[in-house]
Short mmCIF file of C-alpha atoms in Angstrom, two decimals:
data_model
loop_
_atom_site.label_atom_id
_atom_site.label_comp_id
_atom_site.label_asym_id
_atom_site.label_seq_id
_atom_site.Cartn_x
_atom_site.Cartn_y
_atom_site.Cartn_z
CA UNK A 1 -62.89 20.43 13.71
CA UNK A 2 -62.55 19.20 17.32
CA UNK A 3 -63.11 21.85 20.21
CA UNK A 4 -61.52 20.85 23.61
CA UNK A 5 -63.20 22.16 26.66
CA UNK A 6 -61.57 22.16 29.95
CA UNK A 7 -63.79 21.51 33.00
CA UNK A 8 -62.54 21.01 36.55
CA UNK A 9 -59.06 20.07 35.23
CA UNK A 10 -60.52 17.40 32.79
CA UNK A 11 -60.58 17.70 29.00
CA UNK A 12 -64.00 17.22 27.26
CA UNK A 13 -63.88 16.63 23.66
CA UNK A 14 -66.49 17.97 21.18
CA UNK A 15 -66.66 17.48 17.37
CA UNK A 16 -68.15 19.78 14.74
CA UNK A 17 -68.23 18.75 11.12
CA UNK A 18 -67.53 21.24 8.33
CA UNK A 19 -68.71 20.01 4.90
CA UNK A 20 -66.91 16.75 3.74
CA UNK A 21 -68.15 16.84 0.26
CA UNK A 22 -65.22 17.08 -2.01
CA UNK A 23 -62.87 15.82 0.50
CA UNK A 24 -62.65 12.40 -1.16
CA UNK A 25 -59.07 12.77 -2.09
CA UNK A 26 -56.08 10.33 -1.72
CA UNK A 27 -55.17 9.66 1.79
CA UNK A 28 -52.38 11.88 3.02
CA UNK A 29 -48.88 10.14 2.16
CA UNK A 30 -45.63 11.36 3.19
CA UNK A 31 -42.91 11.39 0.49
CA UNK A 32 -40.89 8.70 2.32
CA UNK A 33 -43.93 6.32 2.19
CA UNK A 34 -43.86 6.37 -1.68
CA UNK A 35 -40.30 5.21 -1.71
CA UNK A 36 -40.89 1.87 -0.34
CA UNK A 37 -44.00 -0.28 0.35
CA UNK A 38 -43.77 -2.44 3.43
CA UNK A 39 -45.89 -4.62 5.71
CA UNK A 40 -46.18 -2.81 9.06
CA UNK A 41 -46.90 -6.16 10.86
CA UNK A 42 -43.88 -7.82 9.45
CA UNK A 43 -41.54 -5.04 10.79
CA UNK A 44 -42.45 -6.15 14.43
CA UNK A 45 -43.50 -9.82 13.71
CA UNK A 46 -40.88 -11.35 16.19
CA UNK A 47 -41.73 -8.80 18.91
CA UNK A 48 -45.42 -9.57 18.31
CA UNK A 49 -44.83 -13.35 18.90
CA UNK A 50 -42.74 -12.31 22.00
CA UNK A 51 -45.74 -10.42 23.15
CA UNK A 52 -48.28 -13.05 22.40
CA UNK A 53 -46.24 -15.71 24.31
CA UNK A 54 -45.98 -13.43 27.35
CA UNK A 55 -49.69 -12.70 27.13
CA UNK A 56 -50.51 -16.52 27.35
CA UNK A 57 -48.35 -16.80 30.29
CA UNK A 58 -49.83 -13.82 32.01
CA UNK A 59 -53.53 -15.08 31.67
CA UNK A 60 -52.84 -18.55 33.25
CA UNK A 61 -54.98 -18.94 36.38
CA UNK A 62 -55.03 -21.57 39.22
CA UNK A 63 -58.74 -22.31 38.69
CA UNK A 64 -59.14 -24.47 35.60
CA UNK A 65 -62.41 -23.02 34.31
CA UNK A 66 -61.16 -19.37 34.83
CA UNK A 67 -57.88 -20.32 33.06
CA UNK A 68 -59.87 -21.74 30.01
CA UNK A 69 -62.05 -18.68 29.91
CA UNK A 70 -59.21 -16.15 30.41
CA UNK A 71 -57.01 -17.63 27.65
CA UNK A 72 -60.05 -18.10 25.25
CA UNK A 73 -58.93 -15.24 22.89
CA UNK A 74 -55.19 -15.51 23.42
CA UNK A 75 -54.75 -19.02 22.03
CA UNK A 76 -52.97 -19.49 18.68
CA UNK A 77 -55.21 -18.77 15.71
CA UNK A 78 -57.84 -16.52 17.54
CA UNK A 79 -55.57 -13.64 18.71
CA UNK A 80 -57.19 -11.34 16.24
CA UNK A 81 -55.35 -8.93 14.06
CA UNK A 82 -52.98 -7.79 16.89
CA UNK A 83 -53.57 -4.31 15.58
CA UNK A 84 -53.04 -2.49 18.88
CA UNK A 85 -49.69 -4.20 19.85
CA UNK A 86 -48.42 -3.58 16.18
CA UNK A 87 -49.24 0.31 16.45
CA UNK A 88 -47.51 0.36 19.92
CA UNK A 89 -44.37 -1.36 18.86
CA UNK A 90 -44.12 0.65 15.73
CA UNK A 91 -44.56 3.82 17.81
CA UNK A 92 -41.91 2.83 20.39
CA UNK A 93 -39.41 2.82 17.48
CA UNK A 94 -40.75 5.71 15.85
CA UNK A 95 -40.05 7.74 18.90
CA UNK A 96 -36.30 7.06 18.36
CA UNK A 97 -36.38 3.81 20.51
CA UNK A 98 -35.42 0.51 18.75
CA UNK A 99 -34.22 -2.85 19.75
CA UNK A 100 -30.31 -2.68 20.08
CA UNK A 101 -28.70 -4.92 17.60
CA UNK A 102 -25.85 -6.00 20.07
CA UNK A 103 -26.65 -7.75 23.37
CA UNK A 104 -24.35 -7.41 26.21
CA UNK A 105 -22.87 -4.17 25.01
CA UNK A 106 -22.53 -0.99 27.24
CA UNK A 107 -24.91 0.60 29.60
CA UNK A 108 -26.61 2.17 26.85
CA UNK A 109 -27.65 -1.15 25.45
CA UNK A 110 -28.92 -2.42 28.75
CA UNK A 111 -30.98 0.90 29.32
CA UNK A 112 -32.54 0.59 25.74
CA UNK A 113 -33.43 -3.05 26.23
CA UNK A 114 -35.06 -2.30 29.57
CA UNK A 115 -37.11 0.44 28.10
CA UNK A 116 -38.14 -1.55 25.16
CA UNK A 117 -39.40 -4.32 27.59
CA UNK A 118 -41.36 -1.79 29.50
CA UNK A 119 -42.96 -0.45 26.07
CA UNK A 120 -43.85 -4.04 25.17
CA UNK A 121 -45.60 -4.24 28.62
CA UNK A 122 -47.74 -1.42 27.43
CA UNK A 123 -48.67 -3.47 24.38
CA UNK A 124 -49.57 -6.34 26.56
CA UNK A 125 -51.58 -4.27 28.98
CA UNK A 126 -53.54 -2.60 26.00
CA UNK A 127 -54.37 -6.06 24.59
CA UNK A 128 -55.62 -7.52 27.95
CA UNK A 129 -57.63 -4.38 28.61
CA UNK A 130 -59.12 -4.71 24.90
CA UNK A 131 -59.98 -8.29 25.16
CA UNK A 132 -61.49 -7.76 28.73
CA UNK A 133 -63.62 -5.09 27.04
CA UNK A 134 -64.70 -7.35 24.32
CA UNK A 135 -65.77 -10.11 26.85
CA UNK A 136 -67.86 -7.67 28.72
CA UNK A 137 -69.48 -6.17 25.64
CA UNK A 138 -70.42 -9.54 24.33
CA UNK A 139 -72.29 -10.19 27.48
CA UNK A 140 -74.06 -6.80 27.30
CA UNK A 141 -74.96 -7.29 23.58
CA UNK A 142 -75.79 -11.07 24.01
CA UNK A 143 -73.37 -11.75 21.10
CA UNK A 144 -73.02 -15.23 20.00
CA UNK A 145 -69.75 -14.71 17.71
CA UNK A 146 -66.55 -13.10 17.97
CA UNK A 147 -63.38 -13.44 15.90
CA UNK A 148 -65.15 -16.12 13.74
CA UNK A 149 -65.82 -18.42 16.68
CA UNK A 150 -68.53 -18.77 19.31
CA UNK A 151 -68.21 -15.83 21.92
CA UNK A 152 -67.12 -16.84 25.37
CA UNK A 153 -70.50 -15.99 26.89
CA UNK A 154 -72.17 -18.18 24.41
CA UNK A 155 -69.80 -20.97 24.99
CA UNK A 156 -69.32 -20.81 28.72
CA UNK A 157 -71.91 -18.47 29.89
CA UNK A 158 -72.36 -14.85 30.88
CA UNK A 159 -70.97 -15.21 34.38
CA UNK A 160 -67.72 -16.70 33.53
CA UNK A 161 -67.43 -14.34 30.68
CA UNK A 162 -67.66 -11.40 32.99
CA UNK A 163 -65.15 -12.98 35.54
CA UNK A 164 -62.62 -13.78 32.75
CA UNK A 165 -62.89 -10.03 31.83
CA UNK A 166 -62.35 -8.86 35.43
CA UNK A 167 -59.40 -11.36 35.81
CA UNK A 168 -57.74 -9.76 32.64
CA UNK A 169 -58.19 -6.45 33.96
CA UNK A 170 -56.58 -7.45 37.25
CA UNK A 171 -53.66 -8.92 35.53
CA UNK A 172 -53.37 -5.72 33.46
CA UNK A 173 -53.43 -3.68 36.69
CA UNK A 174 -50.59 -5.95 38.19
CA UNK A 175 -48.48 -5.36 34.96
CA UNK A 176 -49.23 -1.81 35.06
CA UNK A 177 -48.15 -1.33 38.72
CA UNK A 178 -44.93 -3.02 37.89
CA UNK A 179 -43.91 -0.21 35.46
CA UNK A 180 -43.88 2.18 38.57
CA UNK A 181 -44.86 5.23 36.55
CA UNK A 182 -47.69 7.15 38.02
CA UNK A 183 -48.37 9.12 34.91
CA UNK A 184 -48.84 6.00 32.88
CA UNK A 185 -50.91 4.44 35.56
CA UNK A 186 -53.08 7.57 35.51
CA UNK A 187 -53.58 7.30 31.68
CA UNK A 188 -54.32 3.56 31.59
CA UNK A 189 -56.83 4.08 34.51
CA UNK A 190 -58.55 6.88 32.36
CA UNK A 191 -58.89 4.44 29.44
CA UNK A 192 -60.75 1.91 31.81
CA UNK A 193 -62.84 4.72 32.75
CA UNK A 194 -63.65 5.77 29.37
CA UNK A 195 -64.49 2.35 28.24
CA UNK A 196 -67.18 2.18 30.98
CA UNK A 197 -68.43 5.64 30.25
CA UNK A 198 -68.66 4.84 26.40
CA UNK A 199 -70.58 1.49 26.95
CA UNK A 200 -72.94 3.50 29.33
CA UNK A 201 -73.52 6.13 26.84
CA UNK A 202 -74.37 3.49 24.32
CA UNK A 203 -76.90 1.85 26.55
CA UNK A 204 -78.59 4.93 28.02
CA UNK A 205 -79.05 7.18 25.04
CA UNK A 206 -82.05 9.49 24.72
CA UNK A 207 -83.76 9.75 21.33
CA UNK A 208 -82.10 13.10 20.74
CA UNK A 209 -78.73 11.82 21.76
CA UNK A 210 -79.10 8.87 19.35
CA UNK A 211 -79.51 11.45 16.50
CA UNK A 212 -76.41 13.71 17.53
CA UNK A 213 -73.04 13.18 15.73
CA UNK A 214 -71.25 14.87 18.46
CA UNK A 215 -72.67 12.43 21.04
CA UNK A 216 -71.88 9.52 18.80
CA UNK A 217 -68.25 10.73 18.29
CA UNK A 218 -67.74 11.30 21.94
CA UNK A 219 -68.93 7.80 22.63
CA UNK A 220 -66.72 6.37 19.91
CA UNK A 221 -63.74 7.98 21.29
CA UNK A 222 -64.46 6.56 24.79
CA UNK A 223 -65.14 3.00 23.25
CA UNK A 224 -62.45 2.84 20.68
CA UNK A 225 -59.98 5.60 20.37
CA UNK A 226 -59.19 6.29 24.08
CA UNK A 227 -57.41 2.91 24.50
CA UNK A 228 -54.90 3.35 21.52
CA UNK A 229 -54.40 7.03 21.97
CA UNK A 230 -53.47 6.90 25.62
CA UNK A 231 -51.42 3.88 25.09
CA UNK A 232 -49.60 5.66 22.42
CA UNK A 233 -48.99 8.52 24.76
CA UNK A 234 -47.72 6.05 27.44
CA UNK A 235 -45.22 4.84 24.93
CA UNK A 236 -43.93 8.33 24.49
CA UNK A 237 -43.89 9.07 28.17
CA UNK A 238 -41.79 5.85 29.02
CA UNK A 239 -39.27 7.06 26.46
CA UNK A 240 -39.02 10.29 28.17
CA UNK A 241 -40.27 12.29 25.23
CA UNK A 242 -41.49 15.91 25.62
CA UNK A 243 -45.04 16.81 26.19
CA UNK A 244 -45.42 17.95 22.46
CA UNK A 245 -44.29 14.60 21.19
CA UNK A 246 -46.40 12.71 23.69
CA UNK A 247 -49.51 14.61 22.48
CA UNK A 248 -48.55 13.95 18.82
CA UNK A 249 -48.37 10.23 19.78
CA UNK A 250 -51.77 10.52 21.35
CA UNK A 251 -53.30 12.49 18.25
CA UNK A 252 -52.16 9.70 16.05
CA UNK A 253 -53.74 7.03 18.28
CA UNK A 254 -56.86 9.02 18.71
CA UNK A 255 -57.43 9.66 15.02
CA UNK A 256 -56.42 6.32 13.91
CA UNK A 257 -58.92 4.83 16.48
CA UNK A 258 -61.74 7.09 15.16
CA UNK A 259 -60.99 6.20 11.45
CA UNK A 260 -60.98 2.47 12.41
CA UNK A 261 -64.32 2.63 13.93
CA UNK A 262 -65.92 4.68 11.37
CA UNK A 263 -65.04 2.04 8.78
CA UNK A 264 -66.30 -0.58 11.27
CA UNK A 265 -69.49 1.22 10.92
CA UNK A 266 -69.49 1.10 7.14
CA UNK A 267 -68.48 -2.67 7.18
CA UNK A 268 -71.47 -3.34 9.52
CA UNK A 269 -73.54 -2.56 6.56
CA UNK A 270 -71.43 -3.85 3.73
CA UNK A 271 -69.51 -6.86 5.10
CA UNK A 272 -70.41 -10.40 5.67
CA UNK A 273 -70.59 -12.34 8.83
CA UNK A 274 -67.67 -14.42 7.72
CA UNK A 275 -65.53 -11.44 6.81
CA UNK A 276 -66.36 -9.66 9.92
CA UNK A 277 -66.16 -12.57 12.32
CA UNK A 278 -69.53 -11.45 13.73
CA UNK A 279 -72.87 -10.85 12.37
CA UNK A 280 -73.32 -8.06 9.80
CA UNK A 281 -76.00 -5.45 10.50
CA UNK A 282 -75.34 -6.15 14.26
CA UNK A 283 -75.45 -2.51 15.25
CA UNK A 284 -78.71 -1.49 13.78
CA UNK A 285 -80.36 -4.75 14.99
CA UNK A 286 -79.28 -3.82 18.45
CA UNK A 287 -80.81 -0.48 17.92
CA UNK A 288 -77.33 1.37 17.60
CA UNK A 289 -77.28 4.31 15.33
CA UNK A 290 -73.91 4.76 13.80
CA UNK A 291 -72.34 7.44 11.32
CA UNK A 292 -73.82 6.28 8.06
CA UNK A 293 -77.51 6.40 9.38
CA UNK A 294 -76.63 9.73 11.16
CA UNK A 295 -75.41 11.23 7.75
CA UNK A 296 -78.43 9.78 5.81
CA UNK A 297 -80.67 11.58 8.47
CA UNK A 298 -79.26 14.82 7.29
CA UNK A 299 -80.43 14.17 3.84
CA UNK A 300 -83.63 12.53 4.67
CA UNK A 301 -85.02 14.19 7.89
CA UNK A 302 -87.91 11.77 7.94
CA UNK A 303 -85.47 9.27 9.16
CA UNK A 304 -85.64 10.90 12.47
CA UNK A 305 -89.08 9.33 13.19
CA UNK A 306 -87.84 5.92 12.49
CA UNK A 307 -84.84 6.31 14.81
CA UNK A 308 -87.22 7.73 17.45
CA UNK A 309 -89.26 4.63 17.34
CA UNK A 310 -86.22 2.37 17.53
CA UNK A 311 -85.41 -0.83 15.58
CA UNK A 312 -87.25 -3.57 17.58
CA UNK A 313 -89.56 -3.75 14.62
CA UNK A 314 -87.78 -5.32 11.56
CA UNK A 315 -89.89 -3.07 9.22
CA UNK A 316 -87.97 -0.01 10.68
CA UNK A 317 -84.59 -1.54 9.81
CA UNK A 318 -85.63 -2.16 6.23
CA UNK A 319 -86.91 1.38 6.01
CA UNK A 320 -83.68 2.74 7.55
CA UNK A 321 -81.60 0.60 5.07
CA UNK A 322 -83.63 1.89 2.13
CA UNK A 323 -83.06 5.58 2.99
CA UNK A 324 -79.28 4.71 3.61
CA UNK A 325 -79.08 3.35 0.32
CA UNK A 326 -80.57 6.45 -1.34
CA UNK A 327 -78.35 8.65 0.69
CA UNK A 328 -74.63 9.54 0.74
CA UNK A 329 -74.32 8.26 4.32
CA UNK A 330 -71.73 5.59 3.50
CA UNK A 331 -69.60 7.82 1.36
CA UNK A 332 -69.67 10.68 3.92
CA UNK A 333 -68.71 8.08 6.63
CA UNK A 334 -65.65 6.89 4.52
CA UNK A 335 -64.85 10.63 3.94
CA UNK A 336 -64.89 11.32 7.66
CA UNK A 337 -62.77 8.14 8.16
CA UNK A 338 -60.28 9.48 5.56
CA UNK A 339 -60.11 12.93 7.28
CA UNK A 340 -59.09 11.31 10.60
CA UNK A 341 -56.51 8.96 8.93
CA UNK A 342 -54.95 12.16 7.36
CA UNK A 343 -54.75 13.72 10.80
CA UNK A 344 -53.09 10.65 12.06
CA UNK A 345 -50.66 10.69 9.38
CA UNK A 346 -49.97 14.33 9.88
CA UNK A 347 -49.23 13.67 13.53
CA UNK A 348 -46.47 11.22 12.41
CA UNK A 349 -45.00 13.76 9.93
CA UNK A 350 -44.89 16.41 12.71
CA UNK A 351 -42.51 14.31 14.95
CA UNK A 352 -39.04 15.66 15.21
CA UNK A 353 -36.83 14.63 12.22
CA UNK A 354 -34.53 11.64 12.41
CA UNK A 355 -31.97 10.24 10.37
CA UNK A 356 -32.16 6.72 11.93
CA UNK A 357 -33.35 4.06 9.31
CA UNK A 358 -35.43 2.10 11.94
CA UNK A 359 -37.11 5.27 13.15
CA UNK A 360 -37.87 6.34 9.51
CA UNK A 361 -39.25 2.80 8.46
CA UNK A 362 -41.49 2.73 11.60
CA UNK A 363 -42.93 6.06 10.93
CA UNK A 364 -43.73 5.12 7.38
CA UNK A 365 -45.17 1.88 8.58
CA UNK A 366 -47.45 3.99 10.90
CA UNK A 367 -48.59 6.40 8.17
CA UNK A 368 -49.13 3.11 6.01
CA UNK A 369 -51.42 1.80 8.70
CA UNK A 370 -53.69 4.84 8.39
CA UNK A 371 -54.28 3.77 4.82
CA UNK A 372 -54.90 0.13 5.52
CA UNK A 373 -57.44 1.11 8.18
CA UNK A 374 -59.69 2.93 5.63
CA UNK A 375 -59.26 0.53 2.87
CA UNK A 376 -59.83 -2.74 4.88
CA UNK A 377 -62.93 -5.02 4.24
CA UNK A 378 -62.83 -6.86 7.54
#
């Protein structure tokens, strides 16, 4: 259950966890999803190409070295899964806005096309912020791989990697200002603040905080879910949707983001370096305690002593992995991911009804993504 505290006009999120045992049910599926299986990415493939091309144009810099660094993860073949742009483009259509079939029609067509371009801009801004955060994270983590290739800091050095991330954030700010929507600007500014807060929480945890699930989920929201949740809400605001619909879009993004990260936590223990595009066991080797270990600690309190000591000693990693293997930590993490995936799907099902086929198909795709997130292996 999530509890929202309001302090000085700001929302503070807190999580409490009822027993998840027995929750391992089939992920929520709306009846319409069963009717037709579809590929969410193929629904917006043309737009994804358009967004990708625009992004490559937006990150061009006059200084050659900076240009090479900024475009490093936007080049063909290393753009990543493009998960966030896909979610945002589908959300735009799911909220009764779709690309008009006719071009050069009436005023309505022009307005709809302009709105769609503005929503595509949110997808571009989100991707630039996401990649900037990856560049900065890799420097902080001293990572040597990202998306299956050498990380930018390993290839070009820390200083250039940091500057490239700063450059991407500046380009995102320019694109954001062009939207001339103060509420959307405020949302995205909050995202950048949350990213910094989440990374700082991860770097400066006390022994007690490292053992707290509430602390971990708050950090996860800041580092992973804030970007997609606030971007989904921005899509709704640009479309002129009600506050209620905007909050449903936010809830979808928040719960999808949390489910995504929880499965990442599982994959860090079960995936291979090749499938993940980065080193497996990377979190625990950096001393980061994630959900599977936190759940294992509930079953084996003696794990607390190991976590307090940290994981600089490889023997402590081996001991922690041994306890994890004997516990239900992995299963409970998957169940928690499923719970959040179900909440994301429920948010889509709560949107106002529509008879538009494009709207229905996009909503079905968004629900389908909740299942893909928790069944993925990379």
